[in-house]
XYZ file of C-alpha atoms in Angstrom:
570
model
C 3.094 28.407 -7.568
C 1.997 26.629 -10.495
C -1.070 24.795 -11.771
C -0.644 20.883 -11.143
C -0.852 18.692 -13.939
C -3.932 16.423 -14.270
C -4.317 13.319 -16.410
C -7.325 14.542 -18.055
C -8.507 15.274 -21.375
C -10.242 18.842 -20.652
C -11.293 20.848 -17.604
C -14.323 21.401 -19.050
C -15.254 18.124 -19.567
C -13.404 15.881 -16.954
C -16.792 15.399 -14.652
C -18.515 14.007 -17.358
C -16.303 11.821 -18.714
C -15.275 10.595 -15.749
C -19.233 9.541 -14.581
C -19.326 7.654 -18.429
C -15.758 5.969 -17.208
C -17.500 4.875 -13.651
C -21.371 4.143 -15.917
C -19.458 2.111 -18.830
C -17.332 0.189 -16.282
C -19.837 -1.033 -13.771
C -23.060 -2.990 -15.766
C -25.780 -1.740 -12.935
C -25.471 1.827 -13.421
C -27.069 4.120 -15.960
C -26.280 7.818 -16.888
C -29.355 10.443 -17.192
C -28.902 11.732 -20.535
C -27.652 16.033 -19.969
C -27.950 15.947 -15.793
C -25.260 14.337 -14.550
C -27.020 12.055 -12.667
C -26.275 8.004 -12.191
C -28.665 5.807 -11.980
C -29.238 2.428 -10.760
C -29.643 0.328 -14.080
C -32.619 -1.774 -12.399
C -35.098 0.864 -12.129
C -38.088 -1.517 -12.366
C -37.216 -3.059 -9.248
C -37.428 0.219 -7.118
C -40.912 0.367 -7.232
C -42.795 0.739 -4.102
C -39.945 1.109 -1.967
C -37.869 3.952 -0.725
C -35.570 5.331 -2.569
C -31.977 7.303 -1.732
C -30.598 10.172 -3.976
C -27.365 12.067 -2.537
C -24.367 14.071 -4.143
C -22.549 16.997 -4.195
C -19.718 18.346 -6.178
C -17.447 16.456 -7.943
C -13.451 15.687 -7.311
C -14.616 13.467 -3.734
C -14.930 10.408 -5.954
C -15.835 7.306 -5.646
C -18.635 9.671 -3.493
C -20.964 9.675 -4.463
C -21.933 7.552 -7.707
C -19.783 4.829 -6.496
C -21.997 4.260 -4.222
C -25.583 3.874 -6.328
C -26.274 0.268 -6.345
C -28.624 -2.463 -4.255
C -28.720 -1.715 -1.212
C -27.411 1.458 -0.995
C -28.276 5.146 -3.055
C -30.491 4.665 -5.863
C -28.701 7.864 -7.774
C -26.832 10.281 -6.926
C -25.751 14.000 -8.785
C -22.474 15.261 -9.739
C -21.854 19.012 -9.627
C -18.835 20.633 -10.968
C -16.013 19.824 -9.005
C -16.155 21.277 -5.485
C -19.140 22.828 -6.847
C -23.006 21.746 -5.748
C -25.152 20.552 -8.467
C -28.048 22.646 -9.806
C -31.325 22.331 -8.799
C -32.604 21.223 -12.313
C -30.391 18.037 -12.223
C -31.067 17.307 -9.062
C -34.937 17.729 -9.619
C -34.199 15.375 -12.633
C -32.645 12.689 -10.753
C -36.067 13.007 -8.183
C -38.320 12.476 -10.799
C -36.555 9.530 -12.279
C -36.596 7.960 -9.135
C -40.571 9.121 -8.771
C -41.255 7.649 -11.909
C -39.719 4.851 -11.408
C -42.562 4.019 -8.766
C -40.887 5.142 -5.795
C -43.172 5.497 -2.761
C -40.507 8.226 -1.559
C -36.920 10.240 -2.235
C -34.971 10.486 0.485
C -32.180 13.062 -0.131
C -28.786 12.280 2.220
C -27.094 15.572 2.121
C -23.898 17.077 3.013
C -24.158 20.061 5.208
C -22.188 22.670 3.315
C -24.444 26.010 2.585
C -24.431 25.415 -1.590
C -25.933 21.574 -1.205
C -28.682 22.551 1.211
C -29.729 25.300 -0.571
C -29.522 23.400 -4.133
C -31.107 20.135 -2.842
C -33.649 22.307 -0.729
C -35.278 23.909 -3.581
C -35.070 20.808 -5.727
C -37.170 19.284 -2.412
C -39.962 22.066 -2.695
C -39.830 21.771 -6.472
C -40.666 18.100 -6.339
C -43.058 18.153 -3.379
C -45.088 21.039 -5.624
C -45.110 17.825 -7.963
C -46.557 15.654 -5.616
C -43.562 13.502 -4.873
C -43.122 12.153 -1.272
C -39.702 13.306 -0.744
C -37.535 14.200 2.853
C -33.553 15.693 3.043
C -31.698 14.246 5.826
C -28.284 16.480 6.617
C -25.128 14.937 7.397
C -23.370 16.721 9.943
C -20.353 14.524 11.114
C -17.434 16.984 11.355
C -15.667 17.435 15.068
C -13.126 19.977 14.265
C -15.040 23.060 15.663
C -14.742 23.488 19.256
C -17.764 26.127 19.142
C -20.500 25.201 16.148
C -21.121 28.218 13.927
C -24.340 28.974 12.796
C -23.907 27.139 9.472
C -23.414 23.658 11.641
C -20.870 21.301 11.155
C -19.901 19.820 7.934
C -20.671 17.045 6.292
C -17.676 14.602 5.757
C -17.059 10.973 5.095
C -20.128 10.030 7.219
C -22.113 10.438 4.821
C -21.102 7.228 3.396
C -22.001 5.228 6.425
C -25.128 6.870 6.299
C -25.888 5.684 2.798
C -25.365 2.120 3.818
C -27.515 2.090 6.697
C -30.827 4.084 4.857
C -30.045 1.994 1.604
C -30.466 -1.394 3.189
C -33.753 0.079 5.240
C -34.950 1.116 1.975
C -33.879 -2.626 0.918
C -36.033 -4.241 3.254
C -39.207 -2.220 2.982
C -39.283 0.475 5.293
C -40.965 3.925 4.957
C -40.125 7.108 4.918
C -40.201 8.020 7.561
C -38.984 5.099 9.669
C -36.021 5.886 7.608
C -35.249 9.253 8.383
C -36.279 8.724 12.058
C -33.719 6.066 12.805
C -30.986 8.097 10.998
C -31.481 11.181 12.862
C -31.163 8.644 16.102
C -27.994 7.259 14.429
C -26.262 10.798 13.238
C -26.157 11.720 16.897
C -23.509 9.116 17.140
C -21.145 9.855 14.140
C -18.378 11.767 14.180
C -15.330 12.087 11.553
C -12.046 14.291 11.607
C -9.463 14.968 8.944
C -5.934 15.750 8.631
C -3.993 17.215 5.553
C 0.215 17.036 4.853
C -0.736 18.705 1.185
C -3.498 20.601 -0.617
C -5.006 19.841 -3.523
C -6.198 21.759 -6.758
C -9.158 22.018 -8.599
C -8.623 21.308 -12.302
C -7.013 24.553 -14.314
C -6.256 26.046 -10.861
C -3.816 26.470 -7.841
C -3.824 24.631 -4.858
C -6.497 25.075 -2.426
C -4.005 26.376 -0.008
C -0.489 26.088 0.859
C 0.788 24.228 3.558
C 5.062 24.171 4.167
C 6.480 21.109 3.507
C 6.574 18.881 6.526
C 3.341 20.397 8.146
C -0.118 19.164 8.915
C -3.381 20.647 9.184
C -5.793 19.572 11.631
C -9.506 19.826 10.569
C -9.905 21.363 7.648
C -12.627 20.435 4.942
C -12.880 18.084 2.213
C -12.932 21.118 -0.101
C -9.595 22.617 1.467
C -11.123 25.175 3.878
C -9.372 25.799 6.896
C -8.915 23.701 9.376
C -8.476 24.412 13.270
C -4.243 23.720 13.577
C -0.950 23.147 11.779
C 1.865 21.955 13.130
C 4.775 19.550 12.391
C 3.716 16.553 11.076
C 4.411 13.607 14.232
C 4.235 10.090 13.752
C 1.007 7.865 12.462
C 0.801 7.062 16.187
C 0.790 10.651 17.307
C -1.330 11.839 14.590
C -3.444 9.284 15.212
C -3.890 9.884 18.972
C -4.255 13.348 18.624
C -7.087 13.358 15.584
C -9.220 11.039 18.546
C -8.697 12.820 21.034
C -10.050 16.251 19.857
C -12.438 14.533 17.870
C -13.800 13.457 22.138
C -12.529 16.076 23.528
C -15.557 16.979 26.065
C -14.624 20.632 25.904
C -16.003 20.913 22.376
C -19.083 21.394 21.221
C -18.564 19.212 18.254
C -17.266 16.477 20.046
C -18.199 12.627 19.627
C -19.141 11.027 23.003
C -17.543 8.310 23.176
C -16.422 6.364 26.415
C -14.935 2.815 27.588
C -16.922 0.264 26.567
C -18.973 1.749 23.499
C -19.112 -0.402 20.522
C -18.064 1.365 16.868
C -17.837 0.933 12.930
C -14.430 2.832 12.231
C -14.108 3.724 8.570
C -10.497 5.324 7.915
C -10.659 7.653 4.456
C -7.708 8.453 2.209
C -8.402 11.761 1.344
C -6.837 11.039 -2.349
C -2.572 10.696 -2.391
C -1.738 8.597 0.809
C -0.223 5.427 -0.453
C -1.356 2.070 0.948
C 1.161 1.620 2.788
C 0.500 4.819 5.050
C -2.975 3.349 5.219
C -2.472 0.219 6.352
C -0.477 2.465 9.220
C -2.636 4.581 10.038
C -5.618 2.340 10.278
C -3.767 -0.245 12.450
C -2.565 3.031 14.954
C -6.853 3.690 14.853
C -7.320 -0.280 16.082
C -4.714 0.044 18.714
C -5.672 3.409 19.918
C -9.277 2.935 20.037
C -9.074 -0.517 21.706
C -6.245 0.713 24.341
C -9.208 3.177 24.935
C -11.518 0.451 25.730
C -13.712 0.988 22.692
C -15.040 -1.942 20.731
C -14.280 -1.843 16.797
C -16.967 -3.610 15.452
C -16.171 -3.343 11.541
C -13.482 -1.165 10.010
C -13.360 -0.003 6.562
C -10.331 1.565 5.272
C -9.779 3.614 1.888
C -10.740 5.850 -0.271
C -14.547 6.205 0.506
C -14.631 10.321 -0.076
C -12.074 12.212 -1.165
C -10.129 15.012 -1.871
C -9.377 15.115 -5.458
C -5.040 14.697 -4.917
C -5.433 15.691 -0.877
C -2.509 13.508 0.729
C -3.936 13.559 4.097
C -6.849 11.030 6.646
C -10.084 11.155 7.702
C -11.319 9.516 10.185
C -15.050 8.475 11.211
C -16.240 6.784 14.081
C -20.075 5.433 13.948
C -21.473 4.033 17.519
C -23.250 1.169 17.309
C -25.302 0.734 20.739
C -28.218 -1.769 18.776
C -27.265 -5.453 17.240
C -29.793 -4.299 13.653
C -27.360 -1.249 12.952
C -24.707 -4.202 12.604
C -26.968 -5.859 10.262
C -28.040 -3.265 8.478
C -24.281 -2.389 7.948
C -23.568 -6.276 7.107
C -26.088 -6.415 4.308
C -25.093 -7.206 0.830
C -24.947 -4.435 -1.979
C -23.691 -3.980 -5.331
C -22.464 -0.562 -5.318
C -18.899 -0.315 -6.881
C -17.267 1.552 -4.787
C -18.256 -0.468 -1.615
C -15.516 -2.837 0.333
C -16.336 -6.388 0.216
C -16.587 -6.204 4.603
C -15.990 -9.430 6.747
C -19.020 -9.568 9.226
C -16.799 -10.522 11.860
C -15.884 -8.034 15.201
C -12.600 -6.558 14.398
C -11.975 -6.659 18.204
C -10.562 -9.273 20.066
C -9.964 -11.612 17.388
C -6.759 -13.371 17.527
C -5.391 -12.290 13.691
C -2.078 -13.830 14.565
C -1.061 -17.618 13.294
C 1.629 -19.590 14.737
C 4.397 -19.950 11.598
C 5.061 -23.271 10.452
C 7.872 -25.043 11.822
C 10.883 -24.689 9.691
C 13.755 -26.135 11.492
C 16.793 -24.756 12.335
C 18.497 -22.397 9.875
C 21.779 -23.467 8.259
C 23.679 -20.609 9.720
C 22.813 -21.557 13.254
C 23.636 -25.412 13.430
C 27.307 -25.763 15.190
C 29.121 -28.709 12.826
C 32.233 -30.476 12.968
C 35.518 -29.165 11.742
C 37.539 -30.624 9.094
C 40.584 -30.483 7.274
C 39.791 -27.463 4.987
C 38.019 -25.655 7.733
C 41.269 -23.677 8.155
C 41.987 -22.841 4.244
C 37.827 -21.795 3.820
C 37.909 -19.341 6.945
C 41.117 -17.378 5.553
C 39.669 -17.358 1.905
C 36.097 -16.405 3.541
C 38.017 -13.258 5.688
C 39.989 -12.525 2.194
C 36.927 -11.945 0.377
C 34.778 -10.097 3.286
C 37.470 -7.503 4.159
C 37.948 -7.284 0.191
C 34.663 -6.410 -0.352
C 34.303 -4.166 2.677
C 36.969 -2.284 1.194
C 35.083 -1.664 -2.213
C 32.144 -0.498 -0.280
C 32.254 2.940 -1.740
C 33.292 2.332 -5.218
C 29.982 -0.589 -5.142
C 27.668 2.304 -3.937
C 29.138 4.673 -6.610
C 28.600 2.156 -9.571
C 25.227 1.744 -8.723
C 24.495 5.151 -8.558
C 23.894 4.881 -12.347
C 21.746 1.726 -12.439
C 20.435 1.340 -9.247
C 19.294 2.996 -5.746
C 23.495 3.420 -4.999
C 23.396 1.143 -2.228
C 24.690 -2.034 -3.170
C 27.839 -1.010 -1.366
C 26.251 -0.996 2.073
C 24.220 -3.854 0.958
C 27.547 -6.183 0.502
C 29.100 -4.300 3.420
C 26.096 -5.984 5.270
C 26.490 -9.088 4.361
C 30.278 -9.284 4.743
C 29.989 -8.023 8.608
C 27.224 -10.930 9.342
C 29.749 -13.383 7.768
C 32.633 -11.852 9.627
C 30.435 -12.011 12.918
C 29.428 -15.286 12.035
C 32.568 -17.361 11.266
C 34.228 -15.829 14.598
C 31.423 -16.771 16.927
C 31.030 -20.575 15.111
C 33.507 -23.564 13.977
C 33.536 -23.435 9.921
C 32.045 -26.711 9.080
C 34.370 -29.023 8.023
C 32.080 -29.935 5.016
C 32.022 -27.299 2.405
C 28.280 -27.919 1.336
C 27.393 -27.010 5.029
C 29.255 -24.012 4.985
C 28.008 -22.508 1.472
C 24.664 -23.909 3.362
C 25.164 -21.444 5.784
C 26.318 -18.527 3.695
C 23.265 -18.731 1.645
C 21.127 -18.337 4.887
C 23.058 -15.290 5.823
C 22.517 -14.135 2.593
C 18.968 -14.503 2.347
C 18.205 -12.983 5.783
C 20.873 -10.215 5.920
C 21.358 -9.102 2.238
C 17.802 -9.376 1.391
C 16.117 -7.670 -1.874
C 17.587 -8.939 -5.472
C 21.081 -9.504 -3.980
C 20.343 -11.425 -1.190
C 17.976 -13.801 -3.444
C 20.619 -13.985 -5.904
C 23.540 -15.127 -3.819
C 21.344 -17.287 -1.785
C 20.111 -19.233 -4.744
C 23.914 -19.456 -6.218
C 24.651 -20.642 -2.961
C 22.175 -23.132 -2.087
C 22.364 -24.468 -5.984
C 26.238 -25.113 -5.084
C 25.493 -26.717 -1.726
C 24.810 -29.953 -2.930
C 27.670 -30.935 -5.132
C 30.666 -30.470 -2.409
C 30.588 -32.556 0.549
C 33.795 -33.388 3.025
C 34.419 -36.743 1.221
C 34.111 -34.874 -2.675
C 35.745 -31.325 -2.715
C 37.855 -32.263 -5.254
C 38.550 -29.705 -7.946
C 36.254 -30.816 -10.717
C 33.193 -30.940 -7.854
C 33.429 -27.328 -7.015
C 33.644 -26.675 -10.760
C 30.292 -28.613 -10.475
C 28.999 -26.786 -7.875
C 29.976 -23.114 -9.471
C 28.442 -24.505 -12.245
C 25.286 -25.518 -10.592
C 24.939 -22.092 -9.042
C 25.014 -20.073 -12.091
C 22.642 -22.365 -13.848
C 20.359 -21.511 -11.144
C 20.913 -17.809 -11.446
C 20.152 -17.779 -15.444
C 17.073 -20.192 -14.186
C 15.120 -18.146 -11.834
C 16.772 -14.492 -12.917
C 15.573 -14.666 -16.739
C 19.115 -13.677 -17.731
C 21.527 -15.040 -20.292
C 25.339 -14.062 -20.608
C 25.664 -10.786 -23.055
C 22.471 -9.474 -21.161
C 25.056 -6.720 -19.111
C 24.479 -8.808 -16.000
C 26.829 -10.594 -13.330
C 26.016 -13.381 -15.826
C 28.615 -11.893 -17.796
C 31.279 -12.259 -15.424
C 30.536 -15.443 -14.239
C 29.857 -17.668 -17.340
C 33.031 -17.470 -19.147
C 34.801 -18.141 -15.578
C 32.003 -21.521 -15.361
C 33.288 -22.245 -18.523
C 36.797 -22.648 -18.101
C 36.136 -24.307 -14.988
C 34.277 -27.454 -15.993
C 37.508 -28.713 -17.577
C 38.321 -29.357 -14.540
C 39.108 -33.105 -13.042
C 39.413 -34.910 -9.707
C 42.870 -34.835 -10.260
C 44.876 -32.449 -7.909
C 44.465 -28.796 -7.476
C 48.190 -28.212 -7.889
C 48.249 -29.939 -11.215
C 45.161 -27.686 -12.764
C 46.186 -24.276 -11.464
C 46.665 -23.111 -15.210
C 42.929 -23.862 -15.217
C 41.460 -21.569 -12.368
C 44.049 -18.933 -13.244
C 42.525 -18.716 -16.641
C 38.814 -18.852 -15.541
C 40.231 -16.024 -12.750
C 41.501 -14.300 -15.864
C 38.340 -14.490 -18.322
C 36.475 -12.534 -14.773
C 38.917 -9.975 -15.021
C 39.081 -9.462 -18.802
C 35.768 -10.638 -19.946
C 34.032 -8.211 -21.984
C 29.908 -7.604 -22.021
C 28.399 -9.196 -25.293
C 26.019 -7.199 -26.771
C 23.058 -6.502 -24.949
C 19.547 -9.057 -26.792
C 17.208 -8.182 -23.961
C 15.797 -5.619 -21.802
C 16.942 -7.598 -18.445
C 14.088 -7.901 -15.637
C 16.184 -7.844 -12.877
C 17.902 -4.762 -12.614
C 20.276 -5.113 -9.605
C 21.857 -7.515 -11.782
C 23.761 -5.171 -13.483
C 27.278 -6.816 -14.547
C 29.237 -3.612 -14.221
C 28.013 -3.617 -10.300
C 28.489 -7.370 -9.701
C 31.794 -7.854 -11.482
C 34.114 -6.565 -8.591
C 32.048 -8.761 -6.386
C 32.742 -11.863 -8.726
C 35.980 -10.397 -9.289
C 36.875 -10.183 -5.647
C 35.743 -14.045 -4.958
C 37.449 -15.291 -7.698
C 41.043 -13.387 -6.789
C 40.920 -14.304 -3.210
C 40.086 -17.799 -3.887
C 42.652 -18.445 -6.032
C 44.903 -16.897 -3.261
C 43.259 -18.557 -0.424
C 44.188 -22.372 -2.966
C 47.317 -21.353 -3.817
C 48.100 -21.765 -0.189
């Protein structure tokens, strides 16, 4: 096992510089010179109010600086990472606030053994001072089924419990009217975690190990053990089975929590889940909590306190039994790290719009047949079963510029065409029918392919009709299509793109006439014949779409070119 690389400048430094990053970035915080301390910038405007100092050790960031602002802590103190602060700083950032012309400190604290014995002798250092000053643990962890004699640990509730003392503070309240309603509201918080990798304290191993594919259930923000691993399930069944212990009214740890009760939910990424995961996992929360009967009154999802690189969940449920714990949650602040929160019940509200209308897609309107219907079908089966058969050799070309799946991608398309011309007439009107192929292509291709053909194909839609598919028309059209490629695609011919297989064949093409077919053959064999001999200009450009690439494209181009000239010939 090795060390993990960290974008950092030194392990020795990396706390500090990282609270200068957070103080130089956000214009209402200040640094305490040597202590490690942030401050509120607006000092003068504390005076004769409450005020909130938390922290801990660093690597749970944005916890808990991000969180000094209006309305919420006034400082807080960085320790080492996963390391409490010392007493000294923490004293500092008390007498700051004191000086300041607090009429109190109250210190929010995370019950682990090193912050309650660090902030507790900062508390009796400052009281032998003379300064007003109360600790308040946080205690919010419901892994445990039996509680140890150290308690439960202090986890992302914390944060909630910043919000609600900073806006007490906000609005004038004491001390202790403070500390008495969040002892009341503490009762009611609960938070669980879950972990599918460790993470590493800069300069060292992992916290832990943890086989790939595993999760642990309930372990601590700092990487100590949890209660069980297992496989990891589903974000449904992970979800399910994180609430479930976290009520399970066997435990001693447990939340109560029945049918009816009305919650904040505030789902934490514990550092490497992407947002995508989170955007899962919190919407399995929503339904699991509501199929439960529980009300979710706010929810706040991402990365509130963290675990340095942790991929892995928390998640904290806050009851909310009184109408001024809403308010107090809803009340403006300008800490950074704060989400800008809708006040609106997350519950019951209809978050689902009716679409506009967009009429019927190309693809499923039934038109007439024509004359060419016949000649279009066999060139359109030519090309699909063409392709089909290049599926392999596609997948293996774009194995060197690509994801290696453009292939299947084609395959795709050709089966929905396939499906498609033998369950509906081909419309006798060629415009109609590349109208139709550009739908399929948009809905069943989909990525850069799929919005490339469709575009070639809509472009070209306009200039054949069943009264003008005369040669020099579909030269138009081809013409059209390609011009909208180059348009919306950013490429030019020479840029290694299907531009290059295409342009010279456009080219030759637009000599074309309304005259007929039979009498220009010498012209589409030699635009047939500049697809299959063309050679890539030099390249000018880095090229922005990359599943352009010419040398994947051409056999496609290659194939449609062939088989139409086939498909004419008869």
């Amino acid at each position: 096992m090795e060390t993990r690389k960290k974008l950092i400048n030194d392990v020795s430094s990396c706390v500090d510089e990282a609270l200068e990053g957070l103080v130089r970035s956000s214009g209402g915080l200040s640094l305490l010179k040597d202590h490690r301390v942030v401050l509120r910038s607006d000092l003068d405007r504390l005076k004769g109010k409450v005020c909130l100092l938390s922290g801990g050790g660093s690597g749970h960031e944005p916890a808990h600086a991000g969180f000094v602002g209006h309305g919420m802590l006034s400082a807080a103190v960085a320790g080492a990472v996963f390391a409490s602060p010392p007493p000294a700083n923490i004293l500092a950032a008390i007498l700051a606030l004191h000086e300041a012309g607090a009429s109190g400190v109250l210190l929010i604290v995370k019950n682990y053994t090193g912050d309650r014995l660090n902030f507790g002798l900062a508390v009796e250092k400052a009281r032998q001072k003379g300064v007003t000053v109360e600790m308040v643990l946080v205690a919010d962890d419901c892994a445990m089924d039996s509680i140890s004699k150290a308690g439960r640990r202090g986890l992302c509730g914390t944060i909630l419990i910043h919000k609600l003392g900073g806006a007490m503070a906000e609005e004038g309240c004491s001390l202790d009217q403070i500390v008495s309603r969040l002892t009341v509201v503490l009762k009611g918080v609960g938070t669980l975690g879950v972990s599918l990798s460790p993470c590493s304290v800069p300069g060292s191993l992992p916290t832990f190990d943890l086989k790939p594919g595993d999760m642990e259930l309930g372990l601590g923000i700092h990487g100590e053990p949890g209660i069980q691993r297992s496989e990891i399930g589903s974000a449904d069944q992970v979800v399910k089975t994180m609430i479930d212990h976290m009520t399970n009214p066997d435990s001693q740890s447990r939340l109560e929590l029945e049918s009816g009760d009305t919650v904040v939910l505030c789902v934490n990424n514990l550092g490497a889940l992407s947002g995508l995961e989170m955007g899962v996992v919190t919407g399995a929360v929503l339904a699991y909590l509501e199929s439960r009967g529980v009300v979710v009154a706010r929810a706040m999802s991402g990365s509130f306190m963290t675990s340095l690189e942790m991929g892995g969940v928390s998640v904290t449920l806050m009851k909310v039994d009184q109408d001024d714990l809403l308010r107090l949650f809803d009340a403006s602040t300008s800490a950074p790290a704060w989400p800008n929160l809708s006040a609106v019940c997350v519950s019951g509200r209809d978050f689902v719009v009716e679409a506009p209308t967009m009429g019927p897609r190309s693809q499923d309107i039934t038109y007439p047949t024509g004359p060419l219907s016949g000649v279009m079908e066999n060139v359109l089966e030519s090309i699909c079963l063409t392709l089909q058969r290049q599926r392999t050799n596609l997948n293996i070309l774009d194995q060197e510029c690509g994801d290696g799946d453009c292939g299947n991608t084609h395959y795709d398309f050709t089966q929905a065409i396939l499906l498609w011309i033998r369950n509906k007439p081909i419309p006798g009107c060629p415009g109609k029918l590349l109208a139709g192929l550009a739908g399929l292509a948009e809905e069943k291709m989909g990525g850069t392919s799929g919005a490339l053909y469709s575009l070639f194909l809509n472009a070209a839609a306009g200039h054949v009709t069943e009264g003008q598919s005369h040669p020099a028309a579909w030269a138009a059209a081809v013409h059209a299509g390609t011009e909208a490629i180059r348009r919306y695609a950013g490429a030019e011919p020479g840029d290694r793109t299907m531009l290059d297989a295409l342009c010279p064949a456009v080219k030759e093409l637009m000599k074309m006439t309304p005259e007929p077919l039979s009498e220009q053959m010498h012209v589409l064999c030699a635009a047939v014949q500049d697809v299959l001999t063309g050679q890539f200009s030099s390249v000018r450009r880095p090229v922005p779409v990359l599943h352009m690439s010419g040398r994947v494209h051409q056999p496609f181009v290659h194939a449609v070119w062939t088989q139409l000239l086939h498909g004419l010939h008869q």
